[in-house]
């Protein structure tokens, strides 16, 4: 694995994680909106925003930790 | 008694549904680190073409003709944002670098065409 490709891989990981967290936040926002908040819009926006914030935090941690190696946890 | 029990039961059911949704999201790794999120997206991308294939065959869209037995294979989603971005930047930069030469060539050709028209 070339070291100059590491930045590209980090960006790929960051964008994939952002898409997943945005979708999960959106989905959970819909669930909470339907179940608890009488189909209002704000839980959906809140969930999406939370997902994006979590993704941003993960990306920031990933980019600022250049010496950590990403391993896989084998159950 | 029943009047007090019903709202409590309804709240319990709603709470269970919401809790189950959050737990499923957590269990699938959607709320974890960046690596887990990327892994979850890769799993979803791998599961999508067989699901589409199964759905189309269930609906009955599988066409059998003399030339081919089934529909063309479903496309594989192998998307790398950084590769796409880099390719885009390279294309734009190479187009900008040849732009002056191309402009000169087109000007010469256009001038020749006008001269021929005027003759």
PDB file of C-alpha atoms in Angstrom:
ATOM      1  CA  UNK A   1       0.000   0.000   0.000  1.00  0.00           C
ATOM      2  CA  UNK A   2       1.553   3.253  -1.138  1.00  0.00           C
ATOM      3  CA  UNK A   3       1.744   5.993   1.474  1.00  0.00           C
ATOM      4  CA  UNK A   4       0.640   8.646  -1.021  1.00  0.00           C
ATOM      5  CA  UNK A   5      -2.623   6.715  -1.468  1.00  0.00           C
ATOM      6  CA  UNK A   6      -3.309   6.849   2.261  1.00  0.00           C
ATOM      7  CA  UNK A   7      -4.824  10.337   2.058  1.00  0.00           C
ATOM      8  CA  UNK A   8      -7.152   9.232  -0.718  1.00  0.00           C
ATOM      9  CA  UNK A   9      -8.178   6.190   1.308  1.00  0.00           C
ATOM     10  CA  UNK A  10      -8.888   8.420   4.309  1.00  0.00           C
ATOM     11  CA  UNK A  11     -11.065  10.674   2.171  1.00  0.00           C
ATOM     12  CA  UNK A  12     -12.932   7.637   0.800  1.00  0.00           C
ATOM     13  CA  UNK A  13     -13.484   6.350   4.321  1.00  0.00           C
ATOM     14  CA  UNK A  14     -14.615   9.794   5.482  1.00  0.00           C
ATOM     15  CA  UNK A  15     -17.134  10.272   2.658  1.00  0.00           C
ATOM     16  CA  UNK A  16     -18.490   6.726   2.999  1.00  0.00           C
ATOM     17  CA  UNK A  17     -18.899   7.206   6.743  1.00  0.00           C
ATOM     18  CA  UNK A  18     -20.627  10.587   6.180  1.00  0.00           C
ATOM     19  CA  UNK A  19     -23.116   8.984   3.785  1.00  0.00           C
ATOM     20  CA  UNK A  20     -23.833   6.140   6.216  1.00  0.00           C
ATOM     21  CA  UNK A  21     -24.232   8.391   9.252  1.00  0.00           C
ATOM     22  CA  UNK A  22     -26.412  10.865   7.381  1.00  0.00           C
ATOM     23  CA  UNK A  23     -28.664   8.039   6.224  1.00  0.00           C
ATOM     24  CA  UNK A  24     -28.803   6.463   9.685  1.00  0.00           C
ATOM     25  CA  UNK A  25     -29.560   9.813  11.352  1.00  0.00           C
ATOM     26  CA  UNK A  26     -32.226  10.542   8.761  1.00  0.00           C
ATOM     27  CA  UNK A  27     -33.799   7.117   9.251  1.00  0.00           C
ATOM     28  CA  UNK A  28     -33.774   7.307  13.037  1.00  0.00           C
ATOM     29  CA  UNK A  29     -35.165  10.844  12.794  1.00  0.00           C
ATOM     30  CA  UNK A  30     -38.073   9.535  10.735  1.00  0.00           C
ATOM     31  CA  UNK A  31     -38.691   6.736  13.258  1.00  0.00           C
ATOM     32  CA  UNK A  32     -38.711   9.123  16.216  1.00  0.00           C
ATOM     33  CA  UNK A  33     -40.801  11.679  14.332  1.00  0.00           C
ATOM     34  CA  UNK A  34     -43.472   9.110  13.512  1.00  0.00           C
ATOM     35  CA  UNK A  35     -43.470   7.395  16.908  1.00  0.00           C
ATOM     36  CA  UNK A  36     -43.106  10.258  19.389  1.00  0.00           C
ATOM     37  CA  UNK A  37     -43.404  13.645  17.725  1.00  0.00           C
ATOM     38  CA  UNK A  38     -46.573  13.431  15.640  1.00  0.00           C
ATOM     39  CA  UNK A  39     -44.791  13.468  12.260  1.00  0.00           C
ATOM     40  CA  UNK A  40     -43.110  16.817  12.758  1.00  0.00           C
ATOM     41  CA  UNK A  41     -40.109  17.673  10.589  1.00  0.00           C
ATOM     42  CA  UNK A  42     -37.619  18.796  13.206  1.00  0.00           C
ATOM     43  CA  UNK A  43     -36.616  15.325  14.528  1.00  0.00           C
ATOM     44  CA  UNK A  44     -35.599  14.374  10.981  1.00  0.00           C
ATOM     45  CA  UNK A  45     -33.443  17.481  10.647  1.00  0.00           C
ATOM     46  CA  UNK A  46     -32.040  16.911  14.144  1.00  0.00           C
ATOM     47  CA  UNK A  47     -31.162  13.276  13.373  1.00  0.00           C
ATOM     48  CA  UNK A  48     -29.530  14.164  10.054  1.00  0.00           C
ATOM     49  CA  UNK A  49     -27.555  16.932  11.726  1.00  0.00           C
ATOM     50  CA  UNK A  50     -26.412  14.600  14.487  1.00  0.00           C
ATOM     51  CA  UNK A  51     -25.307  12.032  11.918  1.00  0.00           C
ATOM     52  CA  UNK A  52     -23.326  14.631   9.992  1.00  0.00           C
ATOM     53  CA  UNK A  53     -21.749  15.896  13.211  1.00  0.00           C
ATOM     54  CA  UNK A  54     -20.693  12.379  14.230  1.00  0.00           C
ATOM     55  CA  UNK A  55     -19.227  11.811  10.763  1.00  0.00           C
ATOM     56  CA  UNK A  56     -17.340  15.129  10.936  1.00  0.00           C
ATOM     57  CA  UNK A  57     -15.903  14.193  14.311  1.00  0.00           C
ATOM     58  CA  UNK A  58     -14.791  10.774  13.014  1.00  0.00           C
ATOM     59  CA  UNK A  59     -13.199  12.349   9.927  1.00  0.00           C
ATOM     60  CA  UNK A  60     -11.382  14.906  12.058  1.00  0.00           C
ATOM     61  CA  UNK A  61     -10.023  12.158  14.303  1.00  0.00           C
ATOM     62  CA  UNK A  62      -8.968  10.106  11.294  1.00  0.00           C
ATOM     63  CA  UNK A  63      -7.129  12.956   9.578  1.00  0.00           C
ATOM     64  CA  UNK A  64      -5.437  14.174  12.740  1.00  0.00           C
ATOM     65  CA  UNK A  65      -4.063  10.768  13.754  1.00  0.00           C
ATOM     66  CA  UNK A  66      -1.525   9.951  11.044  1.00  0.00           C
ATOM     67  CA  UNK A  67       0.289   7.219  12.977  1.00  0.00           C
ATOM     68  CA  UNK A  68      -2.650   4.996  13.858  1.00  0.00           C
ATOM     69  CA  UNK A  69      -3.076   1.837  11.789  1.00  0.00           C
ATOM     70  CA  UNK A  70      -6.612   0.665  11.031  1.00  0.00           C
ATOM     71  CA  UNK A  71      -7.046  -2.981  11.966  1.00  0.00           C
ATOM     72  CA  UNK A  72      -9.981  -5.363  11.876  1.00  0.00           C
ATOM     73  CA  UNK A  73     -11.491  -6.830  15.009  1.00  0.00           C
ATOM     74  CA  UNK A  74     -11.980 -10.559  14.449  1.00  0.00           C
ATOM     75  CA  UNK A  75     -14.783 -11.890  16.605  1.00  0.00           C
TER      76      UNK A  75
ATOM     77  CA  UNK B   1     -57.840   0.882  35.445  1.00  0.00           C
ATOM     78  CA  UNK B   2     -57.906   0.093  31.734  1.00  0.00           C
ATOM     79  CA  UNK B   3     -57.923   3.822  30.898  1.00  0.00           C
ATOM     80  CA  UNK B   4     -54.630   4.273  32.768  1.00  0.00           C
ATOM     81  CA  UNK B   5     -53.143   1.069  31.438  1.00  0.00           C
ATOM     82  CA  UNK B   6     -53.714   1.804  27.745  1.00  0.00           C
ATOM     83  CA  UNK B   7     -51.526   4.949  27.449  1.00  0.00           C
ATOM     84  CA  UNK B   8     -48.769   3.220  29.448  1.00  0.00           C
ATOM     85  CA  UNK B   9     -48.950   0.186  27.172  1.00  0.00           C
ATOM     86  CA  UNK B  10     -48.892   2.425  24.084  1.00  0.00           C
ATOM     87  CA  UNK B  11     -45.833   4.270  25.401  1.00  0.00           C
ATOM     88  CA  UNK B  12     -44.149   0.948  26.141  1.00  0.00           C
ATOM     89  CA  UNK B  13     -44.730  -0.299  22.590  1.00  0.00           C
ATOM     90  CA  UNK B  14     -43.504   2.975  21.055  1.00  0.00           C
ATOM     91  CA  UNK B  15     -40.450   3.007  23.315  1.00  0.00           C
ATOM     92  CA  UNK B  16     -39.658  -0.590  22.356  1.00  0.00           C
ATOM     93  CA  UNK B  17     -39.906   0.186  18.663  1.00  0.00           C
ATOM     94  CA  UNK B  18     -37.683   3.264  18.975  1.00  0.00           C
ATOM     95  CA  UNK B  19     -35.190   1.387  21.149  1.00  0.00           C
ATOM     96  CA  UNK B  20     -35.098  -1.507  18.669  1.00  0.00           C
ATOM     97  CA  UNK B  21     -34.410   0.908  15.802  1.00  0.00           C
ATOM     98  CA  UNK B  22     -31.534   2.521  17.704  1.00  0.00           C
ATOM     99  CA  UNK B  23     -30.126  -0.877  18.703  1.00  0.00           C
ATOM    100  CA  UNK B  24     -30.237  -2.188  15.119  1.00  0.00           C
ATOM    101  CA  UNK B  25     -28.445   0.948  13.917  1.00  0.00           C
ATOM    102  CA  UNK B  26     -25.782   0.488  16.622  1.00  0.00           C
ATOM    103  CA  UNK B  27     -25.416  -3.248  15.977  1.00  0.00           C
ATOM    104  CA  UNK B  28     -24.860  -2.727  12.241  1.00  0.00           C
ATOM    105  CA  UNK B  29     -21.998  -0.345  13.013  1.00  0.00           C
ATOM    106  CA  UNK B  30     -23.812   2.726  11.670  1.00  0.00           C
ATOM    107  CA  UNK B  31     -23.077   4.787  14.775  1.00  0.00           C
ATOM    108  CA  UNK B  32     -19.475   3.686  15.331  1.00  0.00           C
ATOM    109  CA  UNK B  33     -16.118   4.801  13.958  1.00  0.00           C
ATOM    110  CA  UNK B  34     -15.305   5.823  10.392  1.00  0.00           C
ATOM    111  CA  UNK B  35     -13.961   2.369   9.538  1.00  0.00           C
ATOM    112  CA  UNK B  36     -17.149   0.688  10.713  1.00  0.00           C
ATOM    113  CA  UNK B  37     -19.280   3.116   8.686  1.00  0.00           C
ATOM    114  CA  UNK B  38     -17.228   2.479   5.545  1.00  0.00           C
ATOM    115  CA  UNK B  39     -17.505  -1.279   6.155  1.00  0.00           C
ATOM    116  CA  UNK B  40     -21.294  -0.994   6.558  1.00  0.00           C
ATOM    117  CA  UNK B  41     -21.526   0.888   3.242  1.00  0.00           C
ATOM    118  CA  UNK B  42     -19.394  -1.776   1.536  1.00  0.00           C
ATOM    119  CA  UNK B  43     -21.676  -4.524   2.888  1.00  0.00           C
ATOM    120  CA  UNK B  44     -24.746  -2.645   1.642  1.00  0.00           C
ATOM    121  CA  UNK B  45     -23.158  -2.173  -1.810  1.00  0.00           C
ATOM    122  CA  UNK B  46     -22.344  -5.888  -1.967  1.00  0.00           C
ATOM    123  CA  UNK B  47     -25.891  -6.837  -0.956  1.00  0.00           C
ATOM    124  CA  UNK B  48     -27.631  -4.488  -3.431  1.00  0.00           C
ATOM    125  CA  UNK B  49     -27.125  -6.262  -6.807  1.00  0.00           C
ATOM    126  CA  UNK B  50     -28.361  -9.679  -5.573  1.00  0.00           C
ATOM    127  CA  UNK B  51     -31.357  -7.954  -3.954  1.00  0.00           C
ATOM    128  CA  UNK B  52     -32.175  -6.159  -7.230  1.00  0.00           C
ATOM    129  CA  UNK B  53     -31.748  -9.434  -9.125  1.00  0.00           C
ATOM    130  CA  UNK B  54     -34.080 -11.236  -6.722  1.00  0.00           C
ATOM    131  CA  UNK B  55     -36.658  -8.456  -6.883  1.00  0.00           C
ATOM    132  CA  UNK B  56     -36.684  -8.325 -10.680  1.00  0.00           C
ATOM    133  CA  UNK B  57     -37.063 -12.091 -10.920  1.00  0.00           C
ATOM    134  CA  UNK B  58     -39.875 -11.975  -8.308  1.00  0.00           C
ATOM    135  CA  UNK B  59     -41.737  -9.264 -10.240  1.00  0.00           C
ATOM    136  CA  UNK B  60     -41.250 -11.287 -13.416  1.00  0.00           C
ATOM    137  CA  UNK B  61     -39.062  -8.984 -15.446  1.00  0.00           C
ATOM    138  CA  UNK B  62     -36.683 -11.725 -16.490  1.00  0.00           C
ATOM    139  CA  UNK B  63     -36.888 -11.774 -20.283  1.00  0.00           C
ATOM    140  CA  UNK B  64     -36.062 -14.928 -22.185  1.00  0.00           C
ATOM    141  CA  UNK B  65     -35.292 -14.382 -25.866  1.00  0.00           C
ATOM    142  CA  UNK B  66     -33.528 -16.299 -28.584  1.00  0.00           C
ATOM    143  CA  UNK B  67     -30.368 -14.202 -28.219  1.00  0.00           C
ATOM    144  CA  UNK B  68     -29.991 -13.992 -24.480  1.00  0.00           C
ATOM    145  CA  UNK B  69     -31.280 -15.993 -21.564  1.00  0.00           C
ATOM    146  CA  UNK B  70     -31.485 -13.301 -18.895  1.00  0.00           C
ATOM    147  CA  UNK B  71     -31.264  -9.563 -18.491  1.00  0.00           C
ATOM    148  CA  UNK B  72     -27.753  -8.056 -18.571  1.00  0.00           C
ATOM    149  CA  UNK B  73     -25.965  -8.421 -15.217  1.00  0.00           C
ATOM    150  CA  UNK B  74     -26.739  -5.739 -12.651  1.00  0.00           C
ATOM    151  CA  UNK B  75     -23.979  -3.124 -12.449  1.00  0.00           C
ATOM    152  CA  UNK B  76     -21.434  -3.340  -9.669  1.00  0.00           C
ATOM    153  CA  UNK B  77     -21.132  -0.228  -7.489  1.00  0.00           C
ATOM    154  CA  UNK B  78     -17.402   0.232  -7.069  1.00  0.00           C
ATOM    155  CA  UNK B  79     -17.262   3.937  -6.314  1.00  0.00           C
ATOM    156  CA  UNK B  80     -14.106   5.609  -5.094  1.00  0.00           C
ATOM    157  CA  UNK B  81     -14.705   9.360  -4.557  1.00  0.00           C
ATOM    158  CA  UNK B  82     -11.001  10.195  -4.368  1.00  0.00           C
ATOM    159  CA  UNK B  83     -10.258   8.418  -7.682  1.00  0.00           C
ATOM    160  CA  UNK B  84     -13.115  10.238  -9.376  1.00  0.00           C
ATOM    161  CA  UNK B  85     -11.983  13.561  -7.962  1.00  0.00           C
ATOM    162  CA  UNK B  86      -8.355  13.013  -8.993  1.00  0.00           C
ATOM    163  CA  UNK B  87      -9.402  11.976 -12.512  1.00  0.00           C
ATOM    164  CA  UNK B  88     -11.581  15.090 -12.768  1.00  0.00           C
ATOM    165  CA  UNK B  89      -8.737  17.367 -11.677  1.00  0.00           C
ATOM    166  CA  UNK B  90      -6.334  15.706 -14.169  1.00  0.00           C
ATOM    167  CA  UNK B  91      -8.852  16.069 -17.015  1.00  0.00           C
ATOM    168  CA  UNK B  92      -9.476  19.741 -16.245  1.00  0.00           C
ATOM    169  CA  UNK B  93      -5.750  20.519 -15.954  1.00  0.00           C
ATOM    170  CA  UNK B  94      -4.839  18.733 -19.198  1.00  0.00           C
ATOM    171  CA  UNK B  95      -7.691  20.520 -21.015  1.00  0.00           C
ATOM    172  CA  UNK B  96      -6.434  23.880 -19.688  1.00  0.00           C
ATOM    173  CA  UNK B  97      -2.867  23.104 -20.740  1.00  0.00           C
ATOM    174  CA  UNK B  98      -3.815  22.341 -24.370  1.00  0.00           C
ATOM    175  CA  UNK B  99      -6.419  25.146 -24.571  1.00  0.00           C
ATOM    176  CA  UNK B 100      -4.107  27.881 -26.014  1.00  0.00           C
ATOM    177  CA  UNK B 101      -2.750  25.543 -28.723  1.00  0.00           C
ATOM    178  CA  UNK B 102      -6.242  24.375 -29.611  1.00  0.00           C
ATOM    179  CA  UNK B 103      -7.512  27.970 -29.725  1.00  0.00           C
ATOM    180  CA  UNK B 104      -4.697  28.892 -32.147  1.00  0.00           C
ATOM    181  CA  UNK B 105      -5.456  25.888 -34.361  1.00  0.00           C
ATOM    182  CA  UNK B 106      -9.172  26.657 -34.468  1.00  0.00           C
ATOM    183  CA  UNK B 107      -8.455  30.315 -35.244  1.00  0.00           C
ATOM    184  CA  UNK B 108      -6.164  29.361 -38.153  1.00  0.00           C
ATOM    185  CA  UNK B 109      -8.732  26.921 -39.511  1.00  0.00           C
ATOM    186  CA  UNK B 110     -11.523  29.453 -39.141  1.00  0.00           C
ATOM    187  CA  UNK B 111      -9.472  32.130 -40.907  1.00  0.00           C
ATOM    188  CA  UNK B 112      -8.676  29.729 -43.754  1.00  0.00           C
ATOM    189  CA  UNK B 113     -12.390  28.848 -44.066  1.00  0.00           C
ATOM    190  CA  UNK B 114     -13.407  32.531 -44.236  1.00  0.00           C
ATOM    191  CA  UNK B 115     -10.675  33.239 -46.819  1.00  0.00           C
ATOM    192  CA  UNK B 116     -11.955  30.344 -48.951  1.00  0.00           C
ATOM    193  CA  UNK B 117     -15.509  31.663 -48.663  1.00  0.00           C
ATOM    194  CA  UNK B 118     -14.475  35.142 -49.730  1.00  0.00           C
ATOM    195  CA  UNK B 119     -12.479  33.923 -52.775  1.00  0.00           C
TER     196      UNK B 119
END
